[in-house]
Short mmCIF file of C-alpha atoms in Angstrom, two decimals:
data_model
loop_
_atom_site.label_atom_id
_atom_site.label_comp_id
_atom_site.label_asym_id
_atom_site.label_seq_id
_atom_site.Cartn_x
_atom_site.Cartn_y
_atom_site.Cartn_z
CA GLY G 1 85.59 150.38 16.60
CA LEU G 2 84.63 149.24 20.08
CA GLN G 3 86.94 151.60 22.01
CA GLY G 4 85.04 153.35 24.80
CA LYS G 5 81.80 151.38 24.27
CA THR G 6 80.01 149.26 26.88
CA ILE G 7 79.58 145.70 25.81
CA ASP G 8 77.34 143.06 27.41
CA VAL G 9 79.91 140.42 27.89
CA ALA G 10 77.40 137.85 29.12
CA GLY G 11 75.32 138.17 25.96
CA GLU G 12 78.35 138.15 23.65
CA VAL G 13 79.80 135.02 25.38
CA THR G 14 76.44 133.28 25.18
CA LEU G 15 76.43 133.85 21.39
CA VAL G 16 79.98 132.35 21.22
CA THR G 17 78.98 129.22 23.12
CA LEU G 18 75.95 128.72 20.92
CA ASP G 19 78.07 129.02 17.93
CA VAL G 20 80.55 126.43 19.18
CA LEU G 21 77.80 123.98 19.99
CA GLU G 22 76.23 124.54 16.61
CA ARG G 23 79.55 123.71 14.88
CA THR G 24 80.08 120.74 17.14
CA ILE G 25 76.58 119.23 16.74
CA PHE G 26 75.66 120.44 13.16
CA SER G 27 78.87 120.92 11.26
CA ASP G 28 76.81 121.41 8.06
CA GLY G 29 75.14 124.50 9.52
CA LEU G 30 71.50 125.22 10.43
CA GLY G 31 70.00 125.23 6.95
CA ARG G 32 68.75 128.22 4.89
CA HIS G 33 67.74 130.58 7.72
CA PRO G 34 70.46 130.13 10.40
CA GLU G 35 69.99 133.55 12.02
CA GLU G 36 66.21 132.99 12.43
CA VAL G 37 66.98 129.58 13.97
CA ARG G 38 69.63 130.87 16.29
CA GLU G 39 67.24 133.61 17.49
CA ALA G 40 64.51 131.00 18.20
CA MET G 41 67.05 128.92 20.11
CA ARG G 42 67.96 131.94 22.25
CA HIS G 43 64.38 132.84 22.92
CA TYR G 44 63.46 129.21 23.69
CA PHE G 45 66.29 128.57 26.16
CA ASP G 46 66.02 132.01 27.81
CA THR G 47 62.36 131.48 28.44
CA ILE G 48 62.13 127.89 29.37
CA GLY G 49 64.81 128.14 32.03
CA ARG G 50 62.86 130.58 34.21
CA ILE G 51 61.15 129.30 37.45
CA GLU G 52 57.45 130.06 37.46
CA PRO G 53 54.97 130.30 40.26
CA LEU G 54 53.41 126.97 39.40
CA ASP G 55 56.85 125.37 39.91
CA LEU G 56 57.27 126.89 43.37
CA LEU G 57 53.89 125.52 44.29
CA GLY G 58 54.96 122.00 43.26
CA LEU G 59 52.14 121.45 40.78
CA PRO G 60 52.60 118.54 38.52
CA ASP G 61 54.18 118.93 34.97
CA PHE G 62 51.05 118.20 33.05
CA ILE G 63 49.58 121.55 34.09
CA PRO G 64 50.61 124.05 31.36
CA ARG G 65 53.15 126.73 32.22
CA LEU G 66 53.08 130.26 30.76
CA ALA G 67 56.57 129.70 29.40
CA GLY G 68 55.26 126.90 27.18
CA PHE G 69 52.85 129.35 25.54
CA ARG G 70 55.54 132.01 24.95
CA VAL G 71 57.94 129.72 23.27
CA ARG G 72 55.51 127.70 21.02
CA GLY G 73 56.54 129.42 17.80
CA SER G 74 60.23 129.26 18.57
CA LEU G 75 60.03 125.57 19.51
CA ARG G 76 58.08 124.78 16.31
CA LEU G 77 60.78 126.46 14.17
CA PHE G 78 63.67 124.90 16.24
CA ASN G 79 62.20 121.36 16.01
CA SER G 80 61.26 121.58 12.34
CA THR G 81 64.81 122.74 11.62
CA ILE G 82 66.42 120.00 13.63
CA ASP G 83 64.07 117.34 12.04
CA ALA G 84 65.12 118.48 8.58
CA ILE G 85 68.79 118.40 9.40
CA ILE G 86 68.36 114.90 10.92
CA ALA G 87 66.50 113.73 7.79
CA ASN G 88 69.17 115.07 5.47
CA ARG G 89 72.01 113.52 7.47
CA ARG G 90 70.22 110.10 7.57
CA LYS G 91 69.83 110.28 3.73
CA ARG G 92 73.56 111.23 3.37
CA LEU G 93 74.54 108.27 5.68
CA ALA G 94 72.46 105.92 3.60
CA GLU G 95 73.67 107.16 0.12
CA SER G 96 77.30 108.30 0.68
CA ALA G 97 80.59 106.82 1.81
CA ARG G 98 81.19 107.19 5.58
CA GLU G 99 84.34 109.16 5.13
CA ALA G 100 82.36 111.84 3.25
CA ILE G 101 80.08 112.40 6.19
CA PRO G 102 81.05 114.95 8.98
CA ASN G 103 82.12 113.06 12.18
CA ASP G 104 80.13 115.47 14.45
CA ILE G 105 77.81 114.81 17.34
CA LEU G 106 74.76 114.40 15.07
CA THR G 107 76.45 111.59 13.06
CA LEU G 108 77.46 109.88 16.30
CA LEU G 109 73.93 110.05 17.60
CA LEU G 110 72.49 108.62 14.38
CA GLU G 111 75.02 105.75 14.35
CA ALA G 112 74.63 104.91 18.05
CA ARG G 113 72.99 101.53 18.76
CA ASP G 114 71.56 100.22 22.05
CA PRO G 115 74.14 97.71 23.41
CA GLU G 116 71.39 95.25 24.26
CA THR G 117 68.88 95.48 21.41
CA GLY G 118 71.05 96.86 18.62
CA GLU G 119 68.45 99.37 17.75
CA ARG G 120 69.07 102.87 16.69
CA MET G 121 67.49 105.98 18.33
CA SER G 122 64.22 107.30 16.93
CA GLU G 123 63.86 110.80 15.51
CA THR G 124 62.23 111.95 18.80
CA GLU G 125 65.16 110.49 20.83
CA VAL G 126 67.81 112.09 18.63
CA ARG G 127 66.05 115.45 18.71
CA ALA G 128 65.72 115.28 22.54
CA ASN G 129 69.45 114.46 22.91
CA ILE G 130 70.32 117.44 20.84
CA ILE G 131 68.16 119.86 22.72
CA THR G 132 69.46 118.47 25.95
CA LEU G 133 73.04 119.11 24.78
CA ILE G 134 72.32 122.65 23.74
CA ALA G 135 70.32 123.43 26.88
CA ALA G 136 72.85 121.96 29.24
CA GLY G 137 75.94 123.21 27.38
CA HIS G 138 75.42 126.78 26.23
CA GLU G 139 74.44 128.75 29.39
CA THR G 140 76.71 126.81 31.87
CA THR G 141 79.69 127.26 29.56
CA ALA G 142 78.85 130.94 28.92
CA ASN G 143 78.66 131.51 32.70
CA ALA G 144 82.03 129.88 33.29
CA VAL G 145 83.71 131.96 30.56
CA MET G 146 82.03 135.22 31.77
CA TRP G 147 83.28 134.78 35.37
CA SER G 148 86.76 133.79 34.14
CA LEU G 149 86.87 137.05 32.15
CA TYR G 150 85.65 138.92 35.32
CA LEU G 151 88.40 137.44 37.46
CA LEU G 152 91.04 138.32 34.80
CA SER G 153 89.73 141.96 34.73
CA GLN G 154 90.44 142.08 38.45
CA SER G 155 94.18 140.97 38.10
CA ARG G 156 96.50 142.63 35.73
CA GLN G 157 99.13 140.00 36.55
CA TRP G 158 96.99 137.02 35.68
CA SER G 159 95.68 138.77 32.62
CA GLU G 160 99.21 139.22 31.36
CA ARG G 161 100.12 135.63 32.27
CA VAL G 162 97.05 134.15 30.45
CA ALA G 163 97.67 136.33 27.36
CA ALA G 164 101.32 135.26 27.19
CA GLU G 165 100.41 131.66 27.54
CA ALA G 166 97.82 131.92 24.79
CA GLU G 167 100.41 133.49 22.50
CA ARG G 168 103.06 131.11 23.33
CA GLU G 169 100.91 127.99 22.69
CA ALA G 170 99.02 129.25 19.72
CA GLY G 171 101.11 127.36 17.19
CA CYS G 172 100.79 123.94 18.93
CA PRO G 173 98.49 121.22 17.52
CA LEU G 174 94.84 121.94 18.36
CA GLU G 175 94.28 118.53 20.00
CA ASP G 176 97.16 119.19 22.43
CA ARG G 177 96.31 122.84 23.18
CA SER G 178 93.92 122.32 26.06
CA ASP G 179 96.50 120.27 28.04
CA ARG G 180 99.21 122.87 27.46
CA LEU G 181 97.18 125.90 28.63
CA ILE G 182 97.88 125.24 32.26
CA GLU G 183 97.34 128.83 33.64
CA THR G 184 94.23 129.42 31.53
CA ARG G 185 92.75 126.13 32.91
CA ALA G 186 93.58 127.29 36.42
CA VAL G 187 91.66 130.55 35.96
CA VAL G 188 88.68 128.72 34.47
CA GLU G 189 88.65 126.19 37.34
CA GLU G 190 88.95 128.93 39.94
CA ALA G 191 86.02 130.79 38.33
CA ILE G 192 83.93 127.55 38.41
CA ARG G 193 84.79 127.07 42.05
CA LEU G 194 83.93 130.63 43.09
CA TYR G 195 80.96 131.07 40.82
CA PRO G 196 79.55 127.65 40.03
CA PRO G 197 77.68 127.67 36.71
CA ILE G 198 75.15 125.35 38.36
CA ALA G 199 74.53 126.89 41.73
CA ALA G 200 72.48 124.07 43.24
CA VAL G 201 71.44 120.56 42.51
CA THR G 202 68.52 118.80 44.12
CA SER G 203 67.59 115.15 44.07
CA LEU G 204 64.50 113.30 45.49
CA LEU G 205 65.66 110.22 47.34
CA ARG G 206 63.15 107.49 46.76
CA ALA G 207 64.65 104.59 48.51
CA LEU G 208 64.03 104.28 52.26
CA GLY G 209 67.25 104.51 54.09
CA MET G 210 69.22 105.58 50.93
CA ASP G 211 72.90 106.41 51.64
CA THR G 212 73.41 109.98 50.33
CA THR G 213 77.24 109.71 50.47
CA PRO G 214 77.85 108.53 46.84
CA LEU G 215 75.39 111.11 45.57
CA LEU G 216 77.05 114.03 47.37
CA VAL G 217 80.63 112.90 46.67
CA GLY G 218 79.68 112.59 43.04
CA ALA G 219 78.50 116.16 43.10
CA GLY G 220 81.91 117.34 44.34
CA ILE G 221 81.56 117.26 48.09
CA SER G 222 84.49 115.83 50.09
CA PRO G 223 83.81 112.66 52.10
CA ALA G 224 85.34 114.55 54.97
CA LEU G 225 82.26 116.74 55.21
CA LEU G 226 80.03 113.66 55.52
CA ASP G 227 81.47 111.98 58.52
CA SER G 228 78.39 112.59 60.63
CA PRO G 229 76.36 109.36 60.73
CA HIS G 230 73.23 111.51 61.00
CA GLY G 231 73.88 112.89 57.51
CA ARG G 232 74.43 109.66 55.67
CA VAL G 233 71.11 107.79 55.83
CA THR G 234 67.87 109.67 54.91
CA PRO G 235 64.14 108.87 54.99
CA GLN G 236 62.23 108.15 51.87
CA GLY G 237 61.07 111.16 49.92
CA PHE G 238 63.81 113.36 51.36
CA SER G 239 65.04 116.01 48.92
CA ALA G 240 68.82 116.39 49.02
CA LEU G 241 70.13 119.85 48.04
CA TRP G 242 73.72 120.48 47.07
CA LEU G 243 74.71 124.07 47.12
CA GLY G 244 77.73 124.57 44.94
CA VAL G 245 78.64 128.01 46.35
CA ALA G 246 78.60 126.73 49.93
CA ALA G 247 80.99 123.83 49.08
CA ALA G 248 83.26 126.08 47.01
CA LEU G 249 83.79 128.49 49.85
CA ASP G 250 84.23 125.93 52.62
CA ASP G 251 87.33 126.70 54.70
CA GLU G 252 88.04 123.05 55.50
CA LEU G 253 88.34 122.28 51.84
CA PHE G 254 90.13 125.29 50.41
CA GLY G 255 91.56 127.28 53.39
CA GLN G 256 90.56 130.64 54.83
CA ASP G 257 92.30 132.60 52.04
CA ALA G 258 90.39 130.90 49.22
#
């Protein structure tokens, strides 16, 4: 068993979130070599997310980065697998009754139409959407779960409360469960506040005299913090930086005991 062993919780949770994303997007699975594809996915996203010296120097994107060379093989395998899954699903949608097709994200992407032109997305657009969903969803979700587990490890009382709630609501319908797990949601939301999965967001303001208030409020900052008229209008080319940790620990928003 695992009794007495040290476990890398961050790594294990990341595997779980990738598995959930895989089932949500590709309910038919990842083809004939799923473990190889999963390893390629992990290698690709672990490498591509790192900041390189060329990024810090502000050099344009067309200059190759070292990370691009490191993940070429993984990206080829990943892309070829996704393309094969997309082609197979398109074929099934054309040849089978709709009720026989999984109603997962892949199907929804393939059936989506532009509201103005009525055109469907190309193979490249579908693949790009899938990669974006995986890239944006797996690490941020894993971080939120990991810090939630950390907070629970620091409080026996809350660990027992969350465990009791999970046991009590285990038999309720799946679609209602998230709304009924009130204390579990409170723990996750507090973990996200204290340890934001996305620590900072930057945006280059291209319009001269652009009002930053809607941008910052949309990022979760209270309008009360933006009362200064000097902070509302910015010059063209100004880069706005939102620090999630700073906002989460602000005494005016959450009190000194938060």
